[in-house]
Every structure is written in C-alpha cells, then in structure tokens.
mmCIF file with all atom_site columns, C-alpha atoms and ligand atoms in Angstrom:
data_model
loop_
_atom_site.group_PDB
_atom_site.id
_atom_site.type_symbol
_atom_site.label_atom_id
_atom_site.label_alt_id
_atom_site.label_comp_id
_atom_site.label_asym_id
_atom_site.label_entity_id
_atom_site.label_seq_id
_atom_site.pdbx_PDB_ins_code
_atom_site.Cartn_x
_atom_site.Cartn_y
_atom_site.Cartn_z
_atom_site.occupancy
_atom_site.B_iso_or_equiv
_atom_site.pdbx_formal_charge
_atom_site.auth_seq_id
_atom_site.auth_comp_id
_atom_site.auth_asym_id
_atom_site.auth_atom_id
_atom_site.pdbx_PDB_model_num
ATOM   1   C CA . MET A 1 1   ? 120.629 89.120  92.471  1.00 93.00 ? 1   MET A CA 1
ATOM   2   C CA . THR A 1 2   ? 117.747 90.929  94.471  1.00 97.00 ? 2   THR A CA 1
ATOM   3   C CA . LYS A 1 3   ? 118.583 94.342  95.648  1.00 98.00 ? 3   LYS A CA 1
ATOM   4   C CA . ILE A 1 4   ? 116.829 95.939  98.543  1.00 98.00 ? 4   ILE A CA 1
ATOM   5   C CA . LEU A 1 5   ? 116.976 99.631  99.654  1.00 99.00 ? 5   LEU A CA 1
ATOM   6   C CA . MET A 1 6   ? 115.798 100.987 103.086 1.00 99.00 ? 6   MET A CA 1
ATOM   7   C CA . VAL A 1 7   ? 114.936 104.453 103.187 1.00 98.00 ? 7   VAL A CA 1
ATOM   8   C CA . CYS A 1 8   ? 114.449 107.350 105.811 1.00 98.00 ? 8   CYS A CA 1
ATOM   9   C CA . LEU A 1 9   ? 114.843 110.949 106.231 1.00 98.00 ? 9   LEU A CA 1
ATOM   10  C CA . GLY A 1 10  ? 118.721 111.249 107.248 1.00 98.00 ? 10  GLY A CA 1
ATOM   11  C CA . ASN A 1 11  ? 120.059 108.080 106.715 1.00 98.00 ? 11  ASN A CA 1
ATOM   12  C CA . ILE A 1 12  ? 121.696 107.898 110.096 1.00 98.00 ? 12  ILE A CA 1
ATOM   13  C CA . CYS A 1 13  ? 119.276 106.163 112.530 1.00 98.00 ? 13  CYS A CA 1
ATOM   14  C CA . ARG A 1 14  ? 116.375 104.032 111.110 1.00 98.00 ? 14  ARG A CA 1
ATOM   15  C CA . SER A 1 15  ? 117.561 103.266 107.665 1.00 98.00 ? 15  SER A CA 1
ATOM   16  C CA . PRO A 1 16  ? 121.055 102.038 108.796 1.00 98.00 ? 16  PRO A CA 1
ATOM   17  C CA . LEU A 1 17  ? 119.646 100.172 111.400 1.00 98.00 ? 17  LEU A CA 1
ATOM   18  C CA . ALA A 1 18  ? 117.187 98.309  109.124 1.00 98.00 ? 18  ALA A CA 1
ATOM   19  C CA . GLU A 1 19  ? 120.000 97.713  106.690 1.00 98.00 ? 19  GLU A CA 1
ATOM   20  C CA . GLY A 1 20  ? 121.992 96.093  109.518 1.00 98.00 ? 20  GLY A CA 1
ATOM   21  C CA . ILE A 1 21  ? 119.257 93.928  110.637 1.00 98.00 ? 21  ILE A CA 1
ATOM   22  C CA . LEU A 1 22  ? 117.855 92.828  107.132 1.00 98.00 ? 22  LEU A CA 1
ATOM   23  C CA . ARG A 1 23  ? 121.861 91.783  106.348 1.00 98.00 ? 23  ARG A CA 1
ATOM   24  C CA . LYS A 1 24  ? 122.429 90.018  109.673 1.00 98.00 ? 24  LYS A CA 1
ATOM   25  C CA . LYS A 1 25  ? 119.189 87.886  109.149 1.00 98.00 ? 25  LYS A CA 1
ATOM   26  C CA . LEU A 1 26  ? 119.701 87.265  105.346 1.00 98.00 ? 26  LEU A CA 1
ATOM   27  C CA . LYS A 1 27  ? 123.355 86.334  106.332 1.00 97.00 ? 27  LYS A CA 1
ATOM   28  C CA . GLU A 1 28  ? 122.051 83.791  109.107 1.00 97.00 ? 28  GLU A CA 1
ATOM   29  C CA . LYS A 1 29  ? 119.302 82.210  106.366 1.00 97.00 ? 29  LYS A CA 1
ATOM   30  C CA . GLY A 1 30  ? 122.190 81.823  103.952 1.00 97.00 ? 30  GLY A CA 1
ATOM   31  C CA . ILE A 1 31  ? 120.118 84.093  101.493 1.00 97.00 ? 31  ILE A CA 1
ATOM   32  C CA . SER A 1 32  ? 122.167 86.312  99.011  1.00 97.00 ? 32  SER A CA 1
ATOM   33  C CA . VAL A 1 33  ? 120.583 89.558  98.430  1.00 98.00 ? 33  VAL A CA 1
ATOM   34  C CA . VAL A 1 34  ? 122.217 92.814  98.175  1.00 98.00 ? 34  VAL A CA 1
ATOM   35  C CA . VAL A 1 35  ? 120.991 95.359  101.054 1.00 98.00 ? 35  VAL A CA 1
ATOM   36  C CA . ASP A 1 36  ? 121.574 99.345  101.093 1.00 98.00 ? 36  ASP A CA 1
ATOM   37  C CA . SER A 1 37  ? 120.148 102.189 102.883 1.00 99.00 ? 37  SER A CA 1
ATOM   38  C CA . ALA A 1 38  ? 119.799 106.043 101.955 1.00 98.00 ? 38  ALA A CA 1
ATOM   39  C CA . GLY A 1 39  ? 117.906 109.235 103.371 1.00 98.00 ? 39  GLY A CA 1
ATOM   40  C CA . THR A 1 40  ? 115.458 111.467 101.454 1.00 98.00 ? 40  THR A CA 1
ATOM   41  C CA . ALA A 1 41  ? 117.665 114.471 102.788 1.00 98.00 ? 41  ALA A CA 1
ATOM   42  C CA . PRO A 1 42  ? 121.198 115.640 102.053 1.00 98.00 ? 42  PRO A CA 1
ATOM   43  C CA . TYR A 1 43  ? 121.617 116.691 105.891 1.00 97.00 ? 43  TYR A CA 1
ATOM   44  C CA . HIS A 1 44  ? 124.125 113.848 107.042 1.00 98.00 ? 44  HIS A CA 1
ATOM   45  C CA . ILE A 1 45  ? 125.591 112.689 103.501 1.00 98.00 ? 45  ILE A CA 1
ATOM   46  C CA . GLY A 1 46  ? 129.100 111.202 104.453 1.00 98.00 ? 46  GLY A CA 1
ATOM   47  C CA . GLU A 1 47  ? 128.337 110.733 107.886 1.00 98.00 ? 47  GLU A CA 1
ATOM   48  C CA . ASN A 1 48  ? 128.223 107.693 109.986 1.00 98.00 ? 48  ASN A CA 1
ATOM   49  C CA . PRO A 1 49  ? 125.253 106.432 111.637 1.00 98.00 ? 49  PRO A CA 1
ATOM   50  C CA . ASP A 1 50  ? 123.763 108.455 115.201 1.00 97.00 ? 50  ASP A CA 1
ATOM   51  C CA . PRO A 1 51  ? 125.777 106.953 117.602 1.00 96.00 ? 51  PRO A CA 1
ATOM   52  C CA . ARG A 1 52  ? 122.776 106.203 119.578 1.00 95.00 ? 52  ARG A CA 1
ATOM   53  C CA . ALA A 1 53  ? 121.864 103.647 116.685 1.00 97.00 ? 53  ALA A CA 1
ATOM   54  C CA . ILE A 1 54  ? 125.199 102.260 116.739 1.00 98.00 ? 54  ILE A CA 1
ATOM   55  C CA . THR A 1 55  ? 125.092 101.198 120.321 1.00 96.00 ? 55  THR A CA 1
ATOM   56  C CA . THR A 1 56  ? 121.434 100.182 119.909 1.00 96.00 ? 56  THR A CA 1
ATOM   57  C CA . ALA A 1 57  ? 122.830 97.733  117.051 1.00 98.00 ? 57  ALA A CA 1
ATOM   58  C CA . GLN A 1 58  ? 125.649 96.536  119.038 1.00 98.00 ? 58  GLN A CA 1
ATOM   59  C CA . ARG A 1 59  ? 123.448 95.643  122.030 1.00 97.00 ? 59  ARG A CA 1
ATOM   60  C CA . HIS A 1 60  ? 121.944 93.154  119.239 1.00 98.00 ? 60  HIS A CA 1
ATOM   61  C CA . ASN A 1 61  ? 125.135 92.115  118.021 1.00 98.00 ? 61  ASN A CA 1
ATOM   62  C CA . ILE A 1 62  ? 124.659 94.059  114.869 1.00 98.00 ? 62  ILE A CA 1
ATOM   63  C CA . GLU A 1 63  ? 128.015 96.474  113.419 1.00 98.00 ? 63  GLU A CA 1
ATOM   64  C CA . ILE A 1 64  ? 126.626 99.504  111.687 1.00 98.00 ? 64  ILE A CA 1
ATOM   65  C CA . SER A 1 65  ? 129.175 101.900 112.684 1.00 98.00 ? 65  SER A CA 1
ATOM   66  C CA . HIS A 1 66  ? 131.115 101.573 109.239 1.00 98.00 ? 66  HIS A CA 1
ATOM   67  C CA . LEU A 1 67  ? 128.246 102.858 107.241 1.00 98.00 ? 67  LEU A CA 1
ATOM   68  C CA . VAL A 1 68  ? 128.034 106.109 105.283 1.00 98.00 ? 68  VAL A CA 1
ATOM   69  C CA . GLY A 1 69  ? 124.911 108.199 105.061 1.00 98.00 ? 69  GLY A CA 1
ATOM   70  C CA . ARG A 1 70  ? 123.919 109.034 101.210 1.00 98.00 ? 70  ARG A CA 1
ATOM   71  C CA . GLN A 1 71  ? 121.041 110.698 99.628  1.00 98.00 ? 71  GLN A CA 1
ATOM   72  C CA . PHE A 1 72  ? 118.220 108.995 97.777  1.00 98.00 ? 72  PHE A CA 1
ATOM   73  C CA . THR A 1 73  ? 118.514 109.294 94.073  1.00 98.00 ? 73  THR A CA 1
ATOM   74  C CA . VAL A 1 74  ? 116.432 108.598 91.189  1.00 98.00 ? 74  VAL A CA 1
ATOM   75  C CA . ASP A 1 75  ? 119.062 106.168 89.897  1.00 98.00 ? 75  ASP A CA 1
ATOM   76  C CA . ASP A 1 76  ? 117.886 103.984 92.937  1.00 98.00 ? 76  ASP A CA 1
ATOM   77  C CA . PHE A 1 77  ? 114.951 103.180 91.145  1.00 98.00 ? 77  PHE A CA 1
ATOM   78  C CA . ASP A 1 78  ? 117.050 101.300 88.320  1.00 98.00 ? 78  ASP A CA 1
ATOM   79  C CA . GLU A 1 79  ? 119.258 99.749  90.925  1.00 98.00 ? 79  GLU A CA 1
ATOM   80  C CA . PHE A 1 80  ? 117.158 98.495  93.527  1.00 98.00 ? 80  PHE A CA 1
ATOM   81  C CA . ASP A 1 81  ? 114.186 95.980  93.327  1.00 98.00 ? 81  ASP A CA 1
ATOM   82  C CA . SER A 1 82  ? 112.460 97.040  96.420  1.00 98.00 ? 82  SER A CA 1
ATOM   83  C CA . ILE A 1 83  ? 112.546 100.293 98.203  1.00 98.00 ? 83  ILE A CA 1
ATOM   84  C CA . TYR A 1 84  ? 111.174 100.167 101.665 1.00 98.00 ? 84  TYR A CA 1
ATOM   85  C CA . ALA A 1 85  ? 110.355 103.774 103.324 1.00 98.00 ? 85  ALA A CA 1
ATOM   86  C CA . MET A 1 86  ? 110.342 104.144 106.996 1.00 98.00 ? 86  MET A CA 1
ATOM   87  C CA . ASP A 1 87  ? 107.474 106.615 107.228 1.00 97.00 ? 87  ASP A CA 1
ATOM   88  C CA . VAL A 1 88  ? 104.798 108.095 105.145 1.00 98.00 ? 88  VAL A CA 1
ATOM   89  C CA . SER A 1 89  ? 106.554 111.270 104.400 1.00 97.00 ? 89  SER A CA 1
ATOM   90  C CA . ASN A 1 90  ? 109.748 109.464 103.321 1.00 97.00 ? 90  ASN A CA 1
ATOM   91  C CA . CYS A 1 91  ? 107.366 107.368 101.154 1.00 98.00 ? 91  CYS A CA 1
ATOM   92  C CA . ASP A 1 92  ? 105.935 110.390 99.665  1.00 98.00 ? 92  ASP A CA 1
ATOM   93  C CA . ASN A 1 93  ? 109.204 111.651 98.781  1.00 98.00 ? 93  ASN A CA 1
ATOM   94  C CA . ILE A 1 94  ? 110.390 108.821 97.033  1.00 98.00 ? 94  ILE A CA 1
ATOM   95  C CA . LEU A 1 95  ? 107.278 108.534 94.855  1.00 98.00 ? 95  LEU A CA 1
ATOM   96  C CA . SER A 1 96  ? 107.479 112.120 94.091  1.00 98.00 ? 96  SER A CA 1
ATOM   97  C CA . LEU A 1 97  ? 110.703 111.455 92.195  1.00 98.00 ? 97  LEU A CA 1
ATOM   98  C CA . ALA A 1 98  ? 109.346 108.056 90.657  1.00 98.00 ? 98  ALA A CA 1
ATOM   99  C CA . ARG A 1 99  ? 109.522 108.528 86.551  1.00 98.00 ? 99  ARG A CA 1
ATOM   100 C CA . ASN A 1 100 ? 106.835 105.754 86.033  1.00 98.00 ? 100 ASN A CA 1
ATOM   101 C CA . GLU A 1 101 ? 104.576 103.058 87.360  1.00 98.00 ? 101 GLU A CA 1
ATOM   102 C CA . ASP A 1 102 ? 107.569 100.505 87.456  1.00 98.00 ? 102 ASP A CA 1
ATOM   103 C CA . ASP A 1 103 ? 109.333 102.753 89.676  1.00 98.00 ? 103 ASP A CA 1
ATOM   104 C CA . LYS A 1 104 ? 106.236 103.299 91.951  1.00 98.00 ? 104 LYS A CA 1
ATOM   105 C CA . THR A 1 105 ? 105.599 99.478  92.336  1.00 98.00 ? 105 THR A CA 1
ATOM   106 C CA . LYS A 1 106 ? 109.028 99.241  93.880  1.00 98.00 ? 106 LYS A CA 1
ATOM   107 C CA . VAL A 1 107 ? 108.277 101.646 96.722  1.00 98.00 ? 107 VAL A CA 1
ATOM   108 C CA . GLU A 1 108 ? 106.471 100.363 100.187 1.00 98.00 ? 108 GLU A CA 1
ATOM   109 C CA . LEU A 1 109 ? 106.333 101.369 103.482 1.00 98.00 ? 109 LEU A CA 1
ATOM   110 C CA . LEU A 1 110 ? 108.335 99.038  105.519 1.00 98.00 ? 110 LEU A CA 1
ATOM   111 C CA . LEU A 1 111 ? 105.641 98.518  108.017 1.00 98.00 ? 111 LEU A CA 1
ATOM   112 C CA . ASN A 1 112 ? 103.036 97.568  105.466 1.00 98.00 ? 112 ASN A CA 1
ATOM   113 C CA . VAL A 1 113 ? 105.134 94.432  105.232 1.00 98.00 ? 113 VAL A CA 1
ATOM   114 C CA . MET A 1 114 ? 103.498 93.275  108.737 1.00 96.00 ? 114 MET A CA 1
ATOM   115 C CA . GLU A 1 115 ? 99.850  94.623  108.126 1.00 95.00 ? 115 GLU A CA 1
ATOM   116 C CA . PRO A 1 116 ? 99.467  95.695  104.437 1.00 96.00 ? 116 PRO A CA 1
ATOM   117 C CA . GLY A 1 117 ? 97.554  98.867  103.794 1.00 96.00 ? 117 GLY A CA 1
ATOM   118 C CA . SER A 1 118 ? 97.983  99.921  107.506 1.00 97.00 ? 118 SER A CA 1
ATOM   119 C CA . ASP A 1 119 ? 100.252 102.739 106.267 1.00 97.00 ? 119 ASP A CA 1
ATOM   120 C CA . ARG A 1 120 ? 102.098 102.850 109.747 1.00 97.00 ? 120 ARG A CA 1
ATOM   121 C CA . SER A 1 121 ? 105.414 104.717 110.120 1.00 96.00 ? 121 SER A CA 1
ATOM   122 C CA . VAL A 1 122 ? 108.484 103.655 112.109 1.00 97.00 ? 122 VAL A CA 1
ATOM   123 C CA . PRO A 1 123 ? 108.571 106.730 114.068 1.00 95.00 ? 123 PRO A CA 1
ATOM   124 C CA . ASP A 1 124 ? 111.781 109.014 113.794 1.00 95.00 ? 124 ASP A CA 1
ATOM   125 C CA . PRO A 1 125 ? 113.929 108.437 116.993 1.00 95.00 ? 125 PRO A CA 1
ATOM   126 C CA . TRP A 1 126 ? 116.441 111.462 116.208 1.00 93.00 ? 126 TRP A CA 1
ATOM   127 C CA . HIS A 1 127 ? 114.650 113.859 118.659 1.00 87.00 ? 127 HIS A CA 1
ATOM   128 C CA . GLY A 1 128 ? 113.859 111.627 121.419 1.00 81.00 ? 128 GLY A CA 1
ATOM   129 C CA . GLY A 1 129 ? 115.945 109.480 124.211 1.00 70.00 ? 129 GLY A CA 1
ATOM   130 C CA . GLY A 1 130 ? 117.681 106.077 123.814 1.00 61.00 ? 130 GLY A CA 1
ATOM   131 C CA . ASP A 1 131 ? 114.444 104.289 124.498 1.00 82.00 ? 131 ASP A CA 1
ATOM   132 C CA . GLY A 1 132 ? 113.131 105.308 121.185 1.00 93.00 ? 132 GLY A CA 1
ATOM   133 C CA . PHE A 1 133 ? 116.105 103.728 119.528 1.00 96.00 ? 133 PHE A CA 1
ATOM   134 C CA . GLU A 1 134 ? 115.222 100.298 121.203 1.00 96.00 ? 134 GLU A CA 1
ATOM   135 C CA . ASP A 1 135 ? 111.801 100.486 120.382 1.00 95.00 ? 135 ASP A CA 1
ATOM   136 C CA . VAL A 1 136 ? 112.666 101.421 116.868 1.00 97.00 ? 136 VAL A CA 1
ATOM   137 C CA . PHE A 1 137 ? 114.986 98.257  116.901 1.00 98.00 ? 137 PHE A CA 1
ATOM   138 C CA . TYR A 1 138 ? 112.062 96.229  117.679 1.00 97.00 ? 138 TYR A CA 1
ATOM   139 C CA . MET A 1 139 ? 109.871 97.305  114.878 1.00 97.00 ? 139 MET A CA 1
ATOM   140 C CA . LEU A 1 140 ? 112.350 96.807  112.443 1.00 98.00 ? 140 LEU A CA 1
ATOM   141 C CA . ASP A 1 141 ? 113.570 93.652  113.825 1.00 98.00 ? 141 ASP A CA 1
ATOM   142 C CA . GLU A 1 142 ? 110.028 92.372  113.198 1.00 98.00 ? 142 GLU A CA 1
ATOM   143 C CA . ALA A 1 143 ? 109.845 93.646  109.763 1.00 98.00 ? 143 ALA A CA 1
ATOM   144 C CA . CYS A 1 144 ? 113.011 92.691  108.546 1.00 98.00 ? 144 CYS A CA 1
ATOM   145 C CA . GLU A 1 145 ? 112.417 89.144  109.546 1.00 98.00 ? 145 GLU A CA 1
ATOM   146 C CA . LYS A 1 146 ? 109.111 89.138  107.572 1.00 98.00 ? 146 LYS A CA 1
ATOM   147 C CA . VAL A 1 147 ? 110.998 90.542  104.571 1.00 98.00 ? 147 VAL A CA 1
ATOM   148 C CA . ALA A 1 148 ? 113.811 88.088  104.638 1.00 98.00 ? 148 ALA A CA 1
ATOM   149 C CA . ASN A 1 149 ? 111.383 85.131  105.078 1.00 96.00 ? 149 ASN A CA 1
ATOM   150 C CA . SER A 1 150 ? 109.709 86.524  101.788 1.00 96.00 ? 150 SER A CA 1
ATOM   151 C CA . LEU A 1 151 ? 113.109 86.369  100.260 1.00 94.00 ? 151 LEU A CA 1
ATOM   152 C CA . LYS A 1 152 ? 113.763 82.676  100.873 1.00 77.00 ? 152 LYS A CA 1
HETATM 153 P P1 . 4NP H 2 .   ? 116.505 108.904 110.394 1.00 82.15 ? 201 4NP H P1 1
HETATM 154 O O1 . 4NP H 2 .   ? 116.330 110.101 111.696 1.00 82.15 ? 201 4NP H O1 1
HETATM 155 O O2 . 4NP H 2 .   ? 115.796 109.515 109.297 1.00 82.15 ? 201 4NP H O2 1
HETATM 156 O O3 . 4NP H 2 .   ? 116.145 107.972 111.073 1.00 82.15 ? 201 4NP H O3 1
HETATM 157 O O4 . 4NP H 2 .   ? 117.837 109.198 109.930 1.00 82.15 ? 201 4NP H O4 1
HETATM 158 C C1 . 4NP H 2 .   ? 116.811 111.503 111.487 1.00 82.15 ? 201 4NP H C1 1
HETATM 159 C C2 . 4NP H 2 .   ? 118.001 111.589 111.229 1.00 82.15 ? 201 4NP H C2 1
HETATM 160 C C3 . 4NP H 2 .   ? 118.373 113.264 111.169 1.00 82.15 ? 201 4NP H C3 1
HETATM 161 C C4 . 4NP H 2 .   ? 117.526 114.221 111.218 1.00 82.15 ? 201 4NP H C4 1
HETATM 162 C C5 . 4NP H 2 .   ? 115.898 113.506 111.109 1.00 82.15 ? 201 4NP H C5 1
HETATM 163 C C6 . 4NP H 2 .   ? 115.758 112.308 111.474 1.00 82.15 ? 201 4NP H C6 1
HETATM 164 N N1 . 4NP H 2 .   ? 117.595 115.523 111.047 1.00 82.15 ? 201 4NP H N1 1
HETATM 165 O O5 . 4NP H 2 .   ? 116.712 116.494 110.898 1.00 82.15 ? 201 4NP H O5 1
HETATM 166 O O6 . 4NP H 2 .   ? 118.679 116.113 110.918 1.00 82.15 ? 201 4NP H O6 1
#
C-alpha cells in the first residue's frame, strides 16, 4: 500500500492538518493509502496538535485532536513512498538526512504539486493569529486534492 508522510517543523500545526485533510479526501474517494505526519524538530514530541489547528480542522469536519507529534527519522525514508515538506527549510532538513538518491527522490515541497518548481512554502501559522490557520487550511486543501487525485 502507498504510504505518504507530511512533514513540517513542529508537527503540531501544518503537517497534522495536511494529514487530516488528505486522509478525509482519500476516504471520500475510496482510496486506500496510509497517511502520517512528522516534524523535523523535537520540540513537540508526544503533544497533540495546536488547539488552533484542531479548531480549524473541526470547522471543516476533520478531526485531528487525537494525533500525536513525533520527529522525522531516517527510517521514514524506508517506510514512506512520498514525503511532502511544508516549507523550504523543512525540505532542506529532510534532504540533509537522505542517505542516497532514492531517499532524495521521495522528498518534495507540498506546494510543488500545484505548480512544479515554484518552490513555494506553506507559511508557518504558529506565531500568527487565527486567520493564518484558515489560510493554511485552504492551501493544504488545494494541494491535498491534487495529491489525492494523483493516487487514483
Ligand atoms: P508547525 O508549526 O511546524 O506547522 O507545526 C510550528 C510549531 C511549533 C514551532 C514552530 C512552528 N515552534 O517553534 O515550537
């Protein structure tokens, strides 16, 4: 079965939202794919998503409150087929752990699924207000729709 990993910095805002959004879309489309998320940093290991991410997801009928933060590890290159990074910094951090070309080819900036080579980042909403989370939700929703359709 195909396995997809969403990665941000803390694994409490962007990547758990992306995980929840993609899971919901795949379920609705009847596509069986494993989806997980992780952070490049260890700051929030064992924590549930940020309350603002949880409420943003709930507004769109997506439940992510049960998800638990974990850190990206080199084993994730073996476990997953595609690894989507939320921003350029996350992407660089993941690539710095790659052991070979096979590992590197699994890694892509999420928003490049919308516009290949554009190298746009999903902004980090953690430091901002609630609107930031809603903006991030719509960016992730659009990109996850594209990912889900590519898995049909
Ligand atoms: P995320 O947001 O990477 O989308 O989960 C952040 C969460 C926490 C921190 C930074 C970004 N932090 O510095 O603790």
